[in-house]
mmCIF file of C-alpha atoms in Angstrom:
data_model
loop_
_atom_site.group_PDB
_atom_site.id
_atom_site.type_symbol
_atom_site.label_atom_id
_atom_site.label_comp_id
_atom_site.label_asym_id
_atom_site.label_seq_id
_atom_site.Cartn_x
_atom_site.Cartn_y
_atom_site.Cartn_z
ATOM 1 C CA MET A 53 14.145 -21.557 -13.568
ATOM 2 C CA LEU A 54 10.451 -22.322 -13.777
ATOM 3 C CA LEU A 55 9.951 -20.079 -10.754
ATOM 4 C CA ILE A 56 10.736 -17.116 -12.975
ATOM 5 C CA LEU A 57 8.303 -18.402 -15.569
ATOM 6 C CA ILE A 58 5.412 -18.281 -13.029
ATOM 7 C CA LEU A 59 5.023 -21.844 -11.865
ATOM 8 C CA PRO A 60 6.949 -22.543 -8.640
ATOM 9 C CA MET A 61 6.386 -26.125 -7.573
ATOM 10 C CA VAL A 62 7.172 -27.659 -4.245
ATOM 11 C CA MET A 63 4.814 -29.295 -1.809
ATOM 12 C CA VAL A 64 5.172 -30.489 1.757
ATOM 13 C CA SER A 65 2.924 -32.628 3.863
ATOM 14 C CA GLN A 66 0.331 -30.685 5.810
ATOM 15 C CA GLU A 67 1.546 -31.193 9.364
ATOM 16 C CA SER A 68 1.732 -29.069 12.496
ATOM 17 C CA GLU A 69 5.198 -27.727 11.673
ATOM 18 C CA SER A 70 5.565 -24.302 10.116
ATOM 19 C CA PHE A 71 6.132 -24.164 6.366
ATOM 20 C CA LEU A 72 6.625 -21.571 3.653
ATOM 21 C CA LEU A 73 3.831 -21.009 1.163
ATOM 22 C CA ASN A 74 4.662 -19.850 -2.373
ATOM 23 C CA MET A 75 1.873 -17.867 -4.032
ATOM 24 C CA SER A 76 1.801 -16.755 -7.662
ATOM 25 C CA GLU A 77 -1.262 -14.571 -8.353
ATOM 26 C CA ILE A 78 -1.863 -14.658 -12.098
ATOM 27 C CA THR A 79 -4.166 -12.147 -13.764
ATOM 28 C CA VAL A 80 -5.267 -13.498 -17.137
ATOM 29 C CA LYS A 81 -5.836 -11.242 -20.129
ATOM 30 C CA TYR A 82 -9.466 -10.381 -20.876
ATOM 31 C CA GLY A 83 -11.026 -13.086 -23.025
ATOM 32 C CA HIS A 84 -8.056 -15.452 -22.621
ATOM 33 C CA THR A 85 -9.246 -17.562 -19.679
ATOM 34 C CA VAL A 86 -10.024 -20.691 -21.722
ATOM 35 C CA GLN A 87 -6.713 -20.482 -23.563
ATOM 36 C CA PHE A 88 -4.838 -19.988 -20.289
ATOM 37 C CA MET A 89 -6.496 -23.010 -18.710
ATOM 38 C CA GLU A 90 -5.731 -25.152 -21.756
ATOM 39 C CA GLY A 91 -2.124 -23.979 -21.576
ATOM 40 C CA VAL A 92 -1.823 -25.057 -17.935
ATOM 41 C CA LYS A 93 -3.367 -28.428 -18.811
ATOM 42 C CA SER A 94 -0.795 -28.829 -21.586
ATOM 43 C CA TRP A 95 2.021 -28.015 -19.166
ATOM 44 C CA LYS A 96 0.619 -30.412 -16.567
ATOM 45 C CA LYS A 97 0.410 -33.204 -19.181
ATOM 46 C CA CYS A 98 4.015 -32.589 -20.217
ATOM 47 C CA TYR A 99 5.177 -32.500 -16.600
ATOM 48 C CA LYS A 100 3.450 -35.794 -15.842
ATOM 49 C CA GLU A 101 4.832 -37.467 -18.985
ATOM 50 C CA ASN A 102 8.322 -36.416 -17.878
ATOM 51 C CA ASP A 103 7.842 -38.019 -14.445
ATOM 52 C CA GLY A 104 7.530 -34.745 -12.560
ATOM 53 C CA LYS A 105 7.420 -35.232 -8.794
ATOM 54 C CA GLU A 106 6.573 -31.842 -7.314
ATOM 55 C CA GLU A 107 2.976 -30.871 -6.508
ATOM 56 C CA TRP A 108 0.953 -27.664 -6.656
ATOM 57 C CA ASN A 109 -2.609 -26.365 -6.355
ATOM 58 C CA MET A 110 -4.268 -23.923 -8.717
ATOM 59 C CA TRP A 111 -7.117 -21.789 -7.328
ATOM 60 C CA ARG A 112 -9.511 -19.531 -9.233
ATOM 61 C CA ARG A 113 -10.715 -16.401 -7.463
ATOM 62 C CA VAL A 114 -14.508 -16.297 -7.320
ATOM 63 C CA GLN A 115 -15.125 -12.561 -6.799
ATOM 64 C CA GLY A 116 -13.404 -9.359 -7.797
ATOM 65 C CA LYS A 117 -12.157 -7.714 -10.969
ATOM 66 C CA GLY A 118 -10.857 -9.752 -13.872
ATOM 67 C CA SER A 119 -9.923 -13.411 -14.213
ATOM 68 C CA VAL A 120 -7.463 -14.231 -11.446
ATOM 69 C CA PHE A 121 -5.800 -17.525 -10.561
ATOM 70 C CA THR A 122 -3.456 -18.274 -7.680
ATOM 71 C CA LEU A 123 -0.931 -21.076 -7.858
ATOM 72 C CA THR A 124 0.271 -22.304 -4.464
ATOM 73 C CA SER A 125 2.987 -24.674 -3.380
ATOM 74 C CA ALA A 126 4.933 -25.155 -0.176
ATOM 75 C CA MET A 127 8.401 -25.838 1.149
ATOM 76 C CA LEU A 128 9.788 -26.633 4.575
ATOM 77 C CA ASN A 129 12.637 -24.134 4.495
ATOM 78 C CA TRP A 130 14.384 -21.454 2.443
ATOM 79 C CA ALA A 131 17.171 -23.844 1.425
ATOM 80 C CA GLU A 132 14.770 -25.576 -0.957
ATOM 81 C CA MET A 133 14.901 -22.478 -3.157
ATOM 82 C CA ASP A 134 18.582 -23.244 -3.823
ATOM 83 C CA GLU A 135 17.763 -26.666 -5.206
ATOM 84 C CA ASP A 136 17.640 -27.228 -8.954
ATOM 85 C CA ASN A 137 16.605 -30.848 -9.261
ATOM 86 C CA ASP A 138 13.383 -30.854 -11.278
ATOM 87 C CA PRO A 139 14.280 -32.045 -14.796
ATOM 88 C CA ALA A 140 10.593 -32.327 -15.727
ATOM 89 C CA SER A 141 10.196 -28.567 -15.277
ATOM 90 C CA LYS A 142 13.105 -27.924 -17.620
ATOM 91 C CA ALA A 143 11.745 -30.365 -20.177
ATOM 92 C CA CYS A 144 8.390 -28.551 -20.239
ATOM 93 C CA ARG A 145 9.742 -25.007 -20.160
ATOM 94 C CA MET A 146 8.593 -24.136 -23.677
ATOM 95 C CA ASN A 147 5.028 -25.171 -22.842
ATOM 96 C CA VAL A 148 4.989 -22.291 -20.379
ATOM 97 C CA VAL A 149 6.583 -19.872 -22.834
ATOM 98 C CA ASN A 150 4.296 -20.751 -25.749
ATOM 99 C CA SER A 151 1.018 -21.865 -24.156
ATOM 100 C CA ILE A 152 0.672 -19.957 -20.884
ATOM 101 C CA ARG A 153 2.546 -16.670 -20.864
ATOM 102 C CA PRO A 154 0.857 -15.233 -24.009
ATOM 103 C CA HIS A 155 -2.435 -15.253 -22.086
ATOM 104 C CA VAL A 156 -1.095 -13.711 -18.871
ATOM 105 C CA GLU A 157 -1.581 -10.012 -18.123
ATOM 106 C CA SER A 158 0.409 -9.864 -14.888
ATOM 107 C CA ILE A 159 1.973 -12.004 -12.177
ATOM 108 C CA GLU A 160 2.550 -11.191 -8.518
ATOM 109 C CA TYR A 161 4.652 -13.544 -6.438
ATOM 110 C CA ASN A 162 4.582 -13.624 -2.628
ATOM 111 C CA ILE A 163 5.741 -15.872 0.197
ATOM 112 C CA ALA A 164 4.097 -16.474 3.561
ATOM 113 C CA ARG A 165 4.888 -18.603 6.600
ATOM 114 C CA SER A 166 2.226 -20.691 8.271
ATOM 115 C CA MET A 167 1.329 -20.112 11.921
ATOM 116 C CA PRO A 168 0.613 -23.640 13.216
ATOM 117 C CA ASP A 169 -0.058 -22.601 16.814
ATOM 118 C CA PHE A 170 -3.225 -20.834 15.663
ATOM 119 C CA SER A 171 -4.216 -23.149 12.807
ATOM 120 C CA ILE A 172 -5.701 -26.475 11.833
ATOM 121 C CA ALA A 173 -3.102 -29.088 10.863
ATOM 122 C CA GLY A 174 -3.802 -28.552 7.158
ATOM 123 C CA LEU A 175 -6.571 -28.277 4.603
ATOM 124 C CA PRO A 176 -8.774 -31.408 4.535
ATOM 125 C CA ASP A 177 -8.379 -33.704 1.528
ATOM 126 C CA ASP A 178 -11.908 -32.912 0.347
ATOM 127 C CA THR A 179 -11.368 -29.120 0.279
ATOM 128 C CA GLY A 180 -12.842 -27.610 -2.872
ATOM 129 C CA LEU A 181 -13.127 -23.994 -1.784
ATOM 130 C CA VAL A 182 -11.367 -21.640 0.621
ATOM 131 C CA TRP A 183 -12.477 -18.336 2.091
ATOM 132 C CA VAL A 184 -9.434 -16.115 2.569
ATOM 133 C CA TYR A 185 -9.445 -13.119 4.931
ATOM 134 C CA ASN A 186 -6.547 -10.654 4.549
ATOM 135 C CA ALA A 187 -5.423 -7.919 6.927
ATOM 136 C CA LYS A 188 -2.908 -5.075 6.828
ATOM 137 C CA VAL A 189 -1.994 -4.149 10.370
ATOM 138 C CA ASN A 190 -0.239 -1.378 12.271
ATOM 139 C CA ASN A 191 0.527 -3.470 15.349
ATOM 140 C CA SER A 192 1.570 -7.078 14.770
ATOM 141 C CA THR A 193 1.814 -7.863 18.481
ATOM 142 C CA ASP A 194 -1.799 -6.894 19.113
ATOM 143 C CA PHE A 195 -3.049 -8.605 15.963
ATOM 144 C CA LYS A 196 -1.314 -11.878 16.821
ATOM 145 C CA ASP A 197 -2.837 -11.658 20.301
ATOM 146 C CA VAL A 198 -6.288 -11.415 18.701
ATOM 147 C CA ILE A 199 -5.499 -14.464 16.544
ATOM 148 C CA LYS A 200 -4.266 -16.345 19.601
ATOM 149 C CA GLN A 201 -7.336 -15.585 21.707
ATOM 150 C CA THR A 202 -9.864 -16.377 18.974
ATOM 151 C CA SER A 203 -8.035 -19.601 18.110
ATOM 152 C CA MET A 204 -8.128 -20.648 21.770
ATOM 153 C CA ALA A 205 -11.864 -19.971 21.828
ATOM 154 C CA PHE A 206 -12.391 -22.216 18.793
ATOM 155 C CA LYS A 207 -10.327 -24.954 20.418
ATOM 156 C CA LYS A 208 -12.495 -24.788 23.542
ATOM 157 C CA ALA A 209 -15.787 -24.616 21.660
ATOM 158 C CA GLU A 210 -15.061 -26.833 18.643
ATOM 159 C CA ASP A 211 -11.803 -28.640 19.570
ATOM 160 C CA SER A 212 -9.943 -26.971 16.692
ATOM 161 C CA PRO A 213 -9.478 -23.653 14.883
ATOM 162 C CA ARG A 214 -11.283 -23.345 11.547
ATOM 163 C CA GLY A 215 -8.477 -22.332 9.200
ATOM 164 C CA VAL A 216 -4.771 -21.972 8.495
ATOM 165 C CA TRP A 217 -3.152 -18.648 9.445
ATOM 166 C CA TYR A 218 -0.156 -17.199 7.589
ATOM 167 C CA GLY A 219 2.178 -14.272 8.087
ATOM 168 C CA VAL A 220 3.294 -12.688 4.814
ATOM 169 C CA ILE A 221 7.036 -12.210 4.318
ATOM 170 C CA GLY A 222 7.882 -8.921 2.605
ATOM 171 C CA GLY A 223 6.040 -7.921 -0.549
ATOM 172 C CA ALA A 224 4.597 -4.782 -2.089
ATOM 173 C CA PRO A 225 2.913 -2.047 0.013
ATOM 174 C CA GLU A 226 -0.567 -3.270 -0.919
ATOM 175 C CA VAL A 227 0.103 -6.886 0.114
ATOM 176 C CA SER A 228 -1.546 -8.093 3.323
ATOM 177 C CA ASP A 229 0.478 -8.752 6.468
ATOM 178 C CA TYR A 230 -1.577 -11.741 7.597
ATOM 179 C CA PHE A 231 -4.264 -13.953 6.121
ATOM 180 C CA VAL A 232 -6.275 -17.011 7.037
ATOM 181 C CA ALA A 233 -7.607 -19.690 4.675
ATOM 182 C CA ILE A 234 -10.808 -21.362 5.857
ATOM 183 C CA PRO A 235 -11.667 -24.557 3.941
ATOM 184 C CA TYR A 236 -15.043 -25.690 2.627
ATOM 185 C CA LYS A 237 -15.951 -28.860 0.794
ATOM 186 C CA ASN A 238 -17.949 -27.015 -1.869
ATOM 187 C CA PHE A 239 -20.224 -24.007 -2.332
ATOM 188 C CA ALA A 240 -23.156 -25.822 -0.694
ATOM 189 C CA ASP A 241 -21.010 -26.075 2.438
ATOM 190 C CA LEU A 242 -21.330 -22.285 2.759
ATOM 191 C CA ASP A 243 -25.068 -22.687 3.377
ATOM 192 C CA LYS A 244 -24.489 -24.483 6.665
ATOM 193 C CA ASP A 245 -25.489 -22.359 9.657
ATOM 194 C CA ARG A 246 -22.658 -21.964 12.167
ATOM 195 C CA ASP A 247 -21.608 -19.305 14.635
ATOM 196 C CA ASN A 248 -19.159 -16.652 13.454
ATOM 197 C CA VAL A 249 -15.899 -15.982 15.255
ATOM 198 C CA TRP A 250 -17.339 -13.375 17.646
ATOM 199 C CA GLU A 251 -20.354 -15.495 18.519
ATOM 200 C CA VAL A 252 -18.025 -18.375 19.379
ATOM 201 C CA PHE A 253 -15.704 -16.109 21.364
ATOM 202 C CA GLU A 254 -18.582 -14.595 23.344
ATOM 203 C CA LYS A 255 -19.949 -18.009 24.271
ATOM 204 C CA VAL A 256 -16.538 -18.968 25.642
ATOM 205 C CA ASN A 257 -15.406 -15.664 27.192
ATOM 206 C CA GLY A 258 -18.484 -13.466 27.683
ATOM 207 C CA LYS A 259 -19.596 -10.188 26.163
ATOM 208 C CA LYS A 260 -17.180 -7.877 28.005
ATOM 209 C CA LYS A 261 -14.049 -9.673 26.806
ATOM 210 C CA THR A 262 -15.533 -9.964 23.324
ATOM 211 C CA ASP A 263 -16.137 -6.217 23.089
ATOM 212 C CA GLU A 264 -12.604 -5.539 24.330
ATOM 213 C CA LEU A 265 -11.011 -7.890 21.814
ATOM 214 C CA ARG A 266 -13.082 -6.517 18.930
ATOM 215 C CA ALA A 267 -11.954 -3.005 19.850
ATOM 216 C CA LYS A 268 -8.341 -4.207 19.941
ATOM 217 C CA LEU A 269 -8.737 -5.709 16.475
ATOM 218 C CA ARG A 270 -10.267 -2.542 15.017
ATOM 219 C CA ALA A 271 -7.414 -0.468 16.445
ATOM 220 C CA CYS A 272 -4.618 -2.598 14.979
ATOM 221 C CA VAL A 273 -6.058 -3.252 11.501
ATOM 222 C CA ASP A 274 -5.610 -0.556 8.852
ATOM 223 C CA SER A 275 -7.489 -2.428 6.121
ATOM 224 C CA ASP A 276 -8.913 -5.867 5.458
ATOM 225 C CA TRP A 277 -10.582 -7.739 2.618
ATOM 226 C CA SER A 278 -11.606 -11.251 1.661
ATOM 227 C CA TYR A 279 -12.148 -13.456 -1.374
ATOM 228 C CA MET A 280 -13.272 -17.007 -2.066
ATOM 229 C CA TYR A 281 -11.086 -19.287 -4.172
ATOM 230 C CA GLU A 282 -12.228 -22.455 -5.925
ATOM 231 C CA LEU A 283 -9.748 -25.316 -6.282
ATOM 232 C CA MET A 284 -9.180 -26.176 -9.946
ATOM 233 C CA THR A 285 -8.324 -29.857 -9.704
ATOM 234 C CA GLU A 286 -7.803 -30.189 -13.451
ATOM 235 C CA LEU A 287 -5.049 -27.552 -13.250
ATOM 236 C CA SER A 288 -3.443 -28.915 -10.079
ATOM 237 C CA PHE A 289 -0.881 -31.685 -9.710
#
């Protein structure tokens, strides 16, 4: 299966229903980034020539150690993992073996489920960059309450939340429990001046409730971190 080879590929329409997100975080060997990218392009070309139908997005992490890419795809339910109906993937298997894997240092695969009640319907078509906030929590009930309240504040103030929330399913001890992906058109979009989450919440609910919710968040989060990821359209399908 291509899933084992690092490139899971299934895509669903971005609607309000919950879906499963496949994530393959690929750390590329030092000095091999160009070769890795050319390998993915070769695989993409082969997949297209063999009438491949499934879709995926490839993102390149902007900050942090090393050269890291994340390949994402989506499926509506777990049953899709039982399906084996992608002949194009099989036809291009050796492209992965010969042109991609030699340049890969490590791969970490995770699955998350979207949380549509707290999220935008999906990433806009013109998304070129996402800011991803991750959190490891000690109290999921309290954390989801924080997400719920802040999302409601955004809906009141701006008619919609700003990102897509996910709950991670299983994974290694260092993997986050929840994360949110906030879309931007490009890097220049980051220069736009807009209120942060607590400024929005305070305008809607007042300072007292804001201080209480911030304290609740601090108490239920053990660690958090964030990265930006740039969409690599030439490596996506």
